JSON list of C-alpha atoms in Angstrom, two decimals:
[
{"chain": "A", "resi": 297, "resn": "MET", "atom": "CA", "xyz": [0.00, 0.00, 0.00]},
{"chain": "A", "resi": 298, "resn": "PHE", "atom": "CA", "xyz": [2.54, 2.62, 1.14]},
{"chain": "A", "resi": 299, "resn": "LYS", "atom": "CA", "xyz": [6.11, 2.57, -0.12]},
{"chain": "A", "resi": 300, "resn": "LYS", "atom": "CA", "xyz": [7.58, 5.14, 2.26]},
{"chain": "A", "resi": 301, "resn": "ALA", "atom": "CA", "xyz": [6.82, 6.65, 5.65]},
{"chain": "A", "resi": 302, "resn": "SER", "atom": "CA", "xyz": [8.36, 9.86, 6.94]},
{"chain": "A", "resi": 303, "resn": "ILE", "atom": "CA", "xyz": [8.78, 9.90, 10.70]},
{"chain": "A", "resi": 304, "resn": "ILE", "atom": "CA", "xyz": [8.99, 13.51, 11.86]},
{"chain": "A", "resi": 305, "resn": "ILE", "atom": "CA", "xyz": [10.28, 14.35, 15.32]},
{"chain": "A", "resi": 306, "resn": "PRO", "atom": "CA", "xyz": [10.18, 17.96, 16.54]},
{"chain": "A", "resi": 307, "resn": "ALA", "atom": "CA", "xyz": [12.85, 18.78, 19.10]},
{"chain": "A", "resi": 308, "resn": "LEU", "atom": "CA", "xyz": [14.06, 21.58, 21.35]},
{"chain": "A", "resi": 309, "resn": "ASN", "atom": "CA", "xyz": [16.76, 20.85, 23.91]},
{"chain": "A", "resi": 310, "resn": "GLU", "atom": "CA", "xyz": [15.94, 17.14, 24.03]},
{"chain": "A", "resi": 311, "resn": "GLU", "atom": "CA", "xyz": [19.42, 15.70, 24.61]},
{"chain": "A", "resi": 312, "resn": "LYS", "atom": "CA", "xyz": [18.10, 13.68, 27.58]},
{"chain": "A", "resi": 313, "resn": "HIS", "atom": "CA", "xyz": [15.44, 11.96, 25.44]},
{"chain": "A", "resi": 314, "resn": "ILE", "atom": "CA", "xyz": [16.32, 12.05, 21.73]},
{"chain": "A", "resi": 315, "resn": "ALA", "atom": "CA", "xyz": [18.61, 8.99, 21.71]},
{"chain": "A", "resi": 316, "resn": "ARG", "atom": "CA", "xyz": [15.97, 6.79, 23.35]},
{"chain": "A", "resi": 317, "resn": "CYS", "atom": "CA", "xyz": [13.31, 8.06, 20.96]},
{"chain": "A", "resi": 318, "resn": "LEU", "atom": "CA", "xyz": [15.45, 7.55, 17.85]},
{"chain": "A", "resi": 319, "resn": "LYS", "atom": "CA", "xyz": [16.61, 4.09, 18.92]},
{"chain": "A", "resi": 320, "resn": "SER", "atom": "CA", "xyz": [13.00, 2.99, 19.30]},
{"chain": "A", "resi": 321, "resn": "VAL", "atom": "CA", "xyz": [12.16, 4.37, 15.84]},
{"chain": "A", "resi": 322, "resn": "LEU", "atom": "CA", "xyz": [15.20, 2.72, 14.25]},
{"chain": "A", "resi": 323, "resn": "GLU", "atom": "CA", "xyz": [14.23, -0.66, 15.78]},
{"chain": "A", "resi": 324, "resn": "LEU", "atom": "CA", "xyz": [10.71, -0.60, 14.31]},
{"chain": "A", "resi": 325, "resn": "ASP", "atom": "CA", "xyz": [9.30, -3.69, 12.67]},
{"chain": "A", "resi": 326, "resn": "LYS", "atom": "CA", "xyz": [8.51, -1.90, 9.43]},
{"chain": "A", "resi": 327, "resn": "GLY", "atom": "CA", "xyz": [7.90, -4.77, 7.05]},
{"chain": "A", "resi": 328, "resn": "ALA", "atom": "CA", "xyz": [8.32, -3.75, 3.41]},
{"chain": "A", "resi": 329, "resn": "ILE", "atom": "CA", "xyz": [7.83, -0.02, 3.92]},
{"chain": "A", "resi": 330, "resn": "LYS", "atom": "CA", "xyz": [10.88, 2.24, 3.76]},
{"chain": "A", "resi": 331, "resn": "ILE", "atom": "CA", "xyz": [11.22, 4.93, 6.40]},
{"chain": "A", "resi": 332, "resn": "GLU", "atom": "CA", "xyz": [13.00, 8.23, 6.63]},
{"chain": "A", "resi": 333, "resn": "VAL", "atom": "CA", "xyz": [13.59, 9.76, 10.03]},
{"chain": "A", "resi": 334, "resn": "ILE", "atom": "CA", "xyz": [13.61, 13.54, 10.21]},
{"chain": "A", "resi": 335, "resn": "VAL", "atom": "CA", "xyz": [14.38, 15.48, 13.37]},
{"chain": "A", "resi": 336, "resn": "VAL", "atom": "CA", "xyz": [13.37, 19.13, 13.08]},
{"chain": "A", "resi": 337, "resn": "ASP", "atom": "CA", "xyz": [15.26, 21.11, 15.68]},
{"chain": "A", "resi": 338, "resn": "ASN", "atom": "CA", "xyz": [13.84, 24.40, 16.92]},
{"chain": "A", "resi": 339, "resn": "GLY", "atom": "CA", "xyz": [17.18, 25.97, 17.94]},
{"chain": "A", "resi": 340, "resn": "SER", "atom": "CA", "xyz": [18.48, 23.67, 20.64]},
{"chain": "A", "resi": 341, "resn": "THR", "atom": "CA", "xyz": [21.39, 24.89, 22.73]},
{"chain": "A", "resi": 342, "resn": "ASP", "atom": "CA", "xyz": [22.27, 21.42, 24.02]},
{"chain": "A", "resi": 343, "resn": "ARG", "atom": "CA", "xyz": [23.54, 18.32, 22.15]},
{"chain": "A", "resi": 344, "resn": "THR", "atom": "CA", "xyz": [20.19, 17.36, 20.55]},
{"chain": "A", "resi": 345, "resn": "VAL", "atom": "CA", "xyz": [21.34, 17.96, 16.96]},
{"chain": "A", "resi": 346, "resn": "GLU", "atom": "CA", "xyz": [24.68, 16.20, 17.47]},
{"chain": "A", "resi": 347, "resn": "ILE", "atom": "CA", "xyz": [23.03, 13.12, 19.02]},
{"chain": "A", "resi": 348, "resn": "ALA", "atom": "CA", "xyz": [20.33, 12.91, 16.32]},
{"chain": "A", "resi": 349, "resn": "ARG", "atom": "CA", "xyz": [22.88, 13.13, 13.51]},
{"chain": "A", "resi": 350, "resn": "ALA", "atom": "CA", "xyz": [25.12, 10.53, 15.18]},
{"chain": "A", "resi": 351, "resn": "LEU", "atom": "CA", "xyz": [22.17, 8.13, 15.24]},
{"chain": "A", "resi": 352, "resn": "GLY", "atom": "CA", "xyz": [21.54, 8.62, 11.52]},
{"chain": "A", "resi": 353, "resn": "ALA", "atom": "CA", "xyz": [18.53, 10.93, 11.49]},
{"chain": "A", "resi": 354, "resn": "THR", "atom": "CA", "xyz": [18.21, 13.66, 8.90]},
{"chain": "A", "resi": 355, "resn": "VAL", "atom": "CA", "xyz": [18.36, 16.86, 10.94]},
{"chain": "A", "resi": 356, "resn": "LEU", "atom": "CA", "xyz": [16.72, 20.07, 9.82]},
{"chain": "A", "resi": 357, "resn": "VAL", "atom": "CA", "xyz": [16.82, 23.32, 11.80]},
{"chain": "A", "resi": 358, "resn": "LYS", "atom": "CA", "xyz": [13.84, 25.67, 11.97]},
{"chain": "A", "resi": 359, "resn": "SER", "atom": "CA", "xyz": [14.41, 28.06, 14.86]},
{"chain": "A", "resi": 360, "resn": "GLY", "atom": "CA", "xyz": [12.12, 30.47, 16.60]},
{"chain": "A", "resi": 361, "resn": "VAL", "atom": "CA", "xyz": [8.77, 29.09, 15.47]},
{"chain": "A", "resi": 362, "resn": "ASN", "atom": "CA", "xyz": [6.05, 27.14, 17.26]},
{"chain": "A", "resi": 363, "resn": "VAL", "atom": "CA", "xyz": [5.80, 23.37, 17.18]},
{"chain": "A", "resi": 364, "resn": "ALA", "atom": "CA", "xyz": [3.09, 23.42, 14.48]},
{"chain": "A", "resi": 365, "resn": "GLU", "atom": "CA", "xyz": [5.46, 25.15, 12.07]},
{"chain": "A", "resi": 366, "resn": "VAL", "atom": "CA", "xyz": [8.30, 22.82, 13.11]},
{"chain": "A", "resi": 367, "resn": "ARG", "atom": "CA", "xyz": [6.15, 19.82, 12.16]},
{"chain": "A", "resi": 368, "resn": "ASN", "atom": "CA", "xyz": [4.93, 21.44, 8.93]},
{"chain": "A", "resi": 369, "resn": "TYR", "atom": "CA", "xyz": [8.54, 22.24, 7.98]},
{"chain": "A", "resi": 370, "resn": "GLY", "atom": "CA", "xyz": [9.44, 18.58, 8.44]},
{"chain": "A", "resi": 371, "resn": "VAL", "atom": "CA", "xyz": [6.56, 17.55, 6.19]},
{"chain": "A", "resi": 372, "resn": "ARG", "atom": "CA", "xyz": [7.65, 19.99, 3.46]},
{"chain": "A", "resi": 373, "resn": "HIS", "atom": "CA", "xyz": [11.09, 18.33, 3.47]},
{"chain": "A", "resi": 374, "resn": "SER", "atom": "CA", "xyz": [9.86, 14.75, 3.57]},
{"chain": "A", "resi": 375, "resn": "GLY", "atom": "CA", "xyz": [9.02, 12.26, 0.86]},
{"chain": "A", "resi": 376, "resn": "GLY", "atom": "CA", "xyz": [6.70, 9.70, 2.42]},
{"chain": "A", "resi": 377, "resn": "GLU", "atom": "CA", "xyz": [3.13, 9.01, 1.41]},
{"chain": "A", "resi": 378, "resn": "LEU", "atom": "CA", "xyz": [2.57, 8.37, 5.08]},
{"chain": "A", "resi": 379, "resn": "LEU", "atom": "CA", "xyz": [3.51, 10.91, 7.75]},
{"chain": "A", "resi": 380, "resn": "ALA", "atom": "CA", "xyz": [4.25, 9.80, 11.29]},
{"chain": "A", "resi": 381, "resn": "PHE", "atom": "CA", "xyz": [4.73, 12.30, 14.10]},
{"chain": "A", "resi": 382, "resn": "VAL", "atom": "CA", "xyz": [6.48, 11.36, 17.32]},
{"chain": "A", "resi": 383, "resn": "ASP", "atom": "CA", "xyz": [7.53, 13.71, 20.10]},
{"chain": "A", "resi": 384, "resn": "ALA", "atom": "CA", "xyz": [11.22, 13.61, 21.01]},
{"chain": "A", "resi": 385, "resn": "ASP", "atom": "CA", "xyz": [10.51, 12.54, 24.57]},
{"chain": "A", "resi": 386, "resn": "CYS", "atom": "CA", "xyz": [8.40, 9.57, 23.45]},
{"chain": "A", "resi": 387, "resn": "VAL", "atom": "CA", "xyz": [9.35, 5.98, 22.70]},
{"chain": "A", "resi": 388, "resn": "VAL", "atom": "CA", "xyz": [7.45, 3.84, 20.20]},
{"chain": "A", "resi": 389, "resn": "ALA", "atom": "CA", "xyz": [6.79, 0.11, 20.46]},
{"chain": "A", "resi": 390, "resn": "LYS", "atom": "CA", "xyz": [8.50, -2.16, 17.97]},
{"chain": "A", "resi": 391, "resn": "ASP", "atom": "CA", "xyz": [5.15, -2.92, 16.25]},
{"chain": "A", "resi": 392, "resn": "TRP", "atom": "CA", "xyz": [3.89, 0.71, 16.31]},
{"chain": "A", "resi": 393, "resn": "LEU", "atom": "CA", "xyz": [4.21, 1.38, 12.58]},
{"chain": "A", "resi": 394, "resn": "ARG", "atom": "CA", "xyz": [3.07, -2.07, 11.45]},
{"chain": "A", "resi": 395, "resn": "GLU", "atom": "CA", "xyz": [-0.02, -1.88, 13.68]},
{"chain": "A", "resi": 396, "resn": "ALA", "atom": "CA", "xyz": [-0.80, 1.61, 12.37]},
{"chain": "A", "resi": 397, "resn": "LEU", "atom": "CA", "xyz": [-0.49, 0.44, 8.77]},
{"chain": "A", "resi": 398, "resn": "ASP", "atom": "CA", "xyz": [-2.76, -2.54, 9.46]},
{"chain": "A", "resi": 399, "resn": "THR", "atom": "CA", "xyz": [-5.36, -0.29, 11.08]},
{"chain": "A", "resi": 400, "resn": "ILE", "atom": "CA", "xyz": [-5.28, 2.25, 8.24]},
{"chain": "A", "resi": 401, "resn": "GLU", "atom": "CA", "xyz": [-5.86, -0.55, 5.75]},
{"chain": "A", "resi": 402, "resn": "LYS", "atom": "CA", "xyz": [-8.50, -2.52, 7.70]},
{"chain": "A", "resi": 403, "resn": "GLU", "atom": "CA", "xyz": [-10.49, 0.51, 8.80]},
{"chain": "A", "resi": 404, "resn": "SER", "atom": "CA", "xyz": [-9.97, 2.64, 5.67]},
{"chain": "A", "resi": 405, "resn": "ALA", "atom": "CA", "xyz": [-8.71, 5.34, 8.03]},
{"chain": "A", "resi": 406, "resn": "ASP", "atom": "CA", "xyz": [-6.89, 8.50, 7.02]},
{"chain": "A", "resi": 407, "resn": "ALA", "atom": "CA", "xyz": [-5.22, 8.94, 10.40]},
{"chain": "A", "resi": 408, "resn": "VAL", "atom": "CA", "xyz": [-4.48, 6.75, 13.40]},
{"chain": "A", "resi": 409, "resn": "GLY", "atom": "CA", "xyz": [-2.70, 7.21, 16.68]},
{"chain": "A", "resi": 410, "resn": "SER", "atom": "CA", "xyz": [-3.24, 7.18, 20.38]},
{"chain": "A", "resi": 411, "resn": "PHE", "atom": "CA", "xyz": [-2.68, 9.06, 23.55]},
{"chain": "A", "resi": 412, "resn": "HIS", "atom": "CA", "xyz": [0.68, 8.71, 25.24]},
{"chain": "A", "resi": 413, "resn": "VAL", "atom": "CA", "xyz": [1.39, 6.21, 27.96]},
{"chain": "A", "resi": 414, "resn": "ILE", "atom": "CA", "xyz": [2.42, 8.33, 30.91]},
{"chain": "A", "resi": 415, "resn": "PRO", "atom": "CA", "xyz": [5.64, 7.19, 32.65]},
{"chain": "A", "resi": 416, "resn": "ALA", "atom": "CA", "xyz": [5.30, 5.87, 36.19]},
{"chain": "A", "resi": 417, "resn": "GLU", "atom": "CA", "xyz": [7.44, 8.74, 37.53]},
{"chain": "A", "resi": 418, "resn": "ALA", "atom": "CA", "xyz": [5.15, 11.42, 36.04]},
{"chain": "A", "resi": 419, "resn": "GLY", "atom": "CA", "xyz": [3.87, 14.11, 38.36]},
{"chain": "A", "resi": 420, "resn": "TRP", "atom": "CA", "xyz": [0.26, 14.87, 39.18]},
{"chain": "A", "resi": 421, "resn": "ILE", "atom": "CA", "xyz": [-0.30, 16.73, 35.90]},
{"chain": "A", "resi": 422, "resn": "GLY", "atom": "CA", "xyz": [0.77, 13.73, 33.84]},
{"chain": "A", "resi": 423, "resn": "ARG", "atom": "CA", "xyz": [-1.27, 11.31, 35.94]},
{"chain": "A", "resi": 424, "resn": "THR", "atom": "CA", "xyz": [-4.35, 13.56, 35.63]},
{"chain": "A", "resi": 425, "resn": "ALA", "atom": "CA", "xyz": [-3.88, 13.80, 31.86]},
{"chain": "A", "resi": 426, "resn": "GLU", "atom": "CA", "xyz": [-3.72, 10.02, 31.66]},
{"chain": "A", "resi": 427, "resn": "LEU", "atom": "CA", "xyz": [-7.01, 9.66, 33.55]},
{"chain": "A", "resi": 428, "resn": "ILE", "atom": "CA", "xyz": [-8.69, 12.07, 31.15]},
{"chain": "A", "resi": 429, "resn": "GLN", "atom": "CA", "xyz": [-7.21, 10.29, 28.12]},
{"chain": "A", "resi": 430, "resn": "HIS", "atom": "CA", "xyz": [-8.63, 6.91, 29.14]},
{"chain": "A", "resi": 431, "resn": "LYS", "atom": "CA", "xyz": [-12.13, 8.35, 28.81]},
{"chain": "A", "resi": 432, "resn": "LYS", "atom": "CA", "xyz": [-11.45, 9.27, 25.15]},
{"chain": "A", "resi": 433, "resn": "VAL", "atom": "CA", "xyz": [-10.86, 5.85, 23.65]},
{"chain": "A", "resi": 434, "resn": "GLY", "atom": "CA", "xyz": [-12.75, 4.76, 20.58]},
{"chain": "A", "resi": 435, "resn": "LYS", "atom": "CA", "xyz": [-12.78, 4.08, 16.90]},
{"chain": "A", "resi": 436, "resn": "ASP", "atom": "CA", "xyz": [-14.03, 7.44, 15.65]},
{"chain": "A", "resi": 437, "resn": "VAL", "atom": "CA", "xyz": [-12.41, 10.24, 17.61]},
{"chain": "A", "resi": 438, "resn": "LYS", "atom": "CA", "xyz": [-12.13, 13.98, 17.05]},
{"chain": "A", "resi": 439, "resn": "TYR", "atom": "CA", "xyz": [-8.56, 14.28, 18.26]},
{"chain": "A", "resi": 440, "resn": "ILE", "atom": "CA", "xyz": [-5.32, 12.30, 18.01]},
{"chain": "A", "resi": 441, "resn": "PRO", "atom": "CA", "xyz": [-2.35, 13.87, 19.81]},
{"chain": "A", "resi": 442, "resn": "SER", "atom": "CA", "xyz": [0.42, 14.85, 17.41]},
{"chain": "A", "resi": 443, "resn": "GLY", "atom": "CA", "xyz": [3.03, 13.20, 19.61]},
{"chain": "A", "resi": 444, "resn": "ASN", "atom": "CA", "xyz": [1.70, 9.87, 18.35]},
{"chain": "A", "resi": 445, "resn": "LEU", "atom": "CA", "xyz": [-0.04, 10.50, 15.03]},
{"chain": "A", "resi": 446, "resn": "ILE", "atom": "CA", "xyz": [0.17, 8.70, 11.71]},
{"chain": "A", "resi": 447, "resn": "VAL", "atom": "CA", "xyz": [-1.67, 10.27, 8.79]},
{"chain": "A", "resi": 448, "resn": "LYS", "atom": "CA", "xyz": [-1.84, 9.86, 5.04]},
{"chain": "A", "resi": 449, "resn": "ARG", "atom": "CA", "xyz": [0.01, 12.73, 3.32]},
{"chain": "A", "resi": 450, "resn": "SER", "atom": "CA", "xyz": [-3.00, 13.33, 1.08]},
{"chain": "A", "resi": 451, "resn": "CYS", "atom": "CA", "xyz": [-5.20, 13.92, 4.12]},
{"chain": "A", "resi": 452, "resn": "PHE", "atom": "CA", "xyz": [-2.60, 16.11, 5.84]},
{"chain": "A", "resi": 453, "resn": "GLU", "atom": "CA", "xyz": [-2.24, 18.27, 2.75]},
{"chain": "A", "resi": 454, "resn": "ALA", "atom": "CA", "xyz": [-6.02, 18.45, 2.20]},
{"chain": "A", "resi": 455, "resn": "ILE", "atom": "CA", "xyz": [-6.47, 20.08, 5.61]},
{"chain": "A", "resi": 456, "resn": "GLY", "atom": "CA", "xyz": [-3.45, 22.35, 5.21]},
{"chain": "A", "resi": 457, "resn": "GLY", "atom": "CA", "xyz": [-1.24, 20.76, 7.85]},
{"chain": "A", "resi": 458, "resn": "PHE", "atom": "CA", "xyz": [-0.99, 21.96, 11.41]},
{"chain": "A", "resi": 459, "resn": "LYS", "atom": "CA", "xyz": [-2.40, 25.43, 12.03]},
{"chain": "A", "resi": 460, "resn": "ALA", "atom": "CA", "xyz": [0.77, 27.44, 12.70]},
{"chain": "A", "resi": 461, "resn": "SER", "atom": "CA", "xyz": [-1.18, 30.48, 13.90]},
{"chain": "A", "resi": 462, "resn": "LEU", "atom": "CA", "xyz": [-2.03, 28.59, 17.09]},
{"chain": "A", "resi": 463, "resn": "GLU", "atom": "CA", "xyz": [0.50, 28.60, 19.94]},
{"chain": "A", "resi": 464, "resn": "THR", "atom": "CA", "xyz": [-1.03, 25.49, 21.51]},
{"chain": "A", "resi": 465, "resn": "SER", "atom": "CA", "xyz": [-3.57, 22.81, 20.61]},
{"chain": "A", "resi": 466, "resn": "GLU", "atom": "CA", "xyz": [-2.47, 23.05, 16.98]},
{"chain": "A", "resi": 467, "resn": "ASP", "atom": "CA", "xyz": [-3.00, 19.31, 16.67]},
{"chain": "A", "resi": 468, "resn": "VAL", "atom": "CA", "xyz": [-6.67, 19.60, 17.58]}
]
C-alpha cells in the first residue's frame, strides 16, 4: 500500500530523550515499507542535533517558530506518502508502525494514533492527563495527539497541515 513513511520528530533541547526516541524508531518492525527519520530542531542549545545526527537521522533546523510550524517544515522536506509524528521525549513500540499500517488498511482510516502512555514517575499533571485520556478511547475520535499521530500525506495536505497560527492545541 505505502512505499515510504516519513517519521517527523520535533525537538528543542531534548538531549536527555532524543537517543531513546530515535533508537525505538530505528528498531521498528517496518515490514516492506521504507522509512525516513527527520528530526526538526527548533534551535536547541544542548547536544540534541549532534546526538540525532550521530544516530543517523536527517536533521533540519527551523528556529524560533512554534511546534506546528516545526512539524509542517518537516513535512515539506519529507518524501513519504505516510507521515508519522512522534515527540522527542516519546518511545514507540516495535510494532507501532506495522499496527498503524494494518489499522489504516483494515479501517480505511486516514489517520491513526493514540494518547501517550504516561511514565510511572510522572507528576500529578501527567497522571491527571492520563485519567482524562482513558475516557477518550474509541474508533471514531475527534482528536489524536500529534506526539503519536500517523496520517496519510494526502489527508494532511487536504487540511493544510498543522495550524501554525495557534500557539497550543495546533494538533486539535
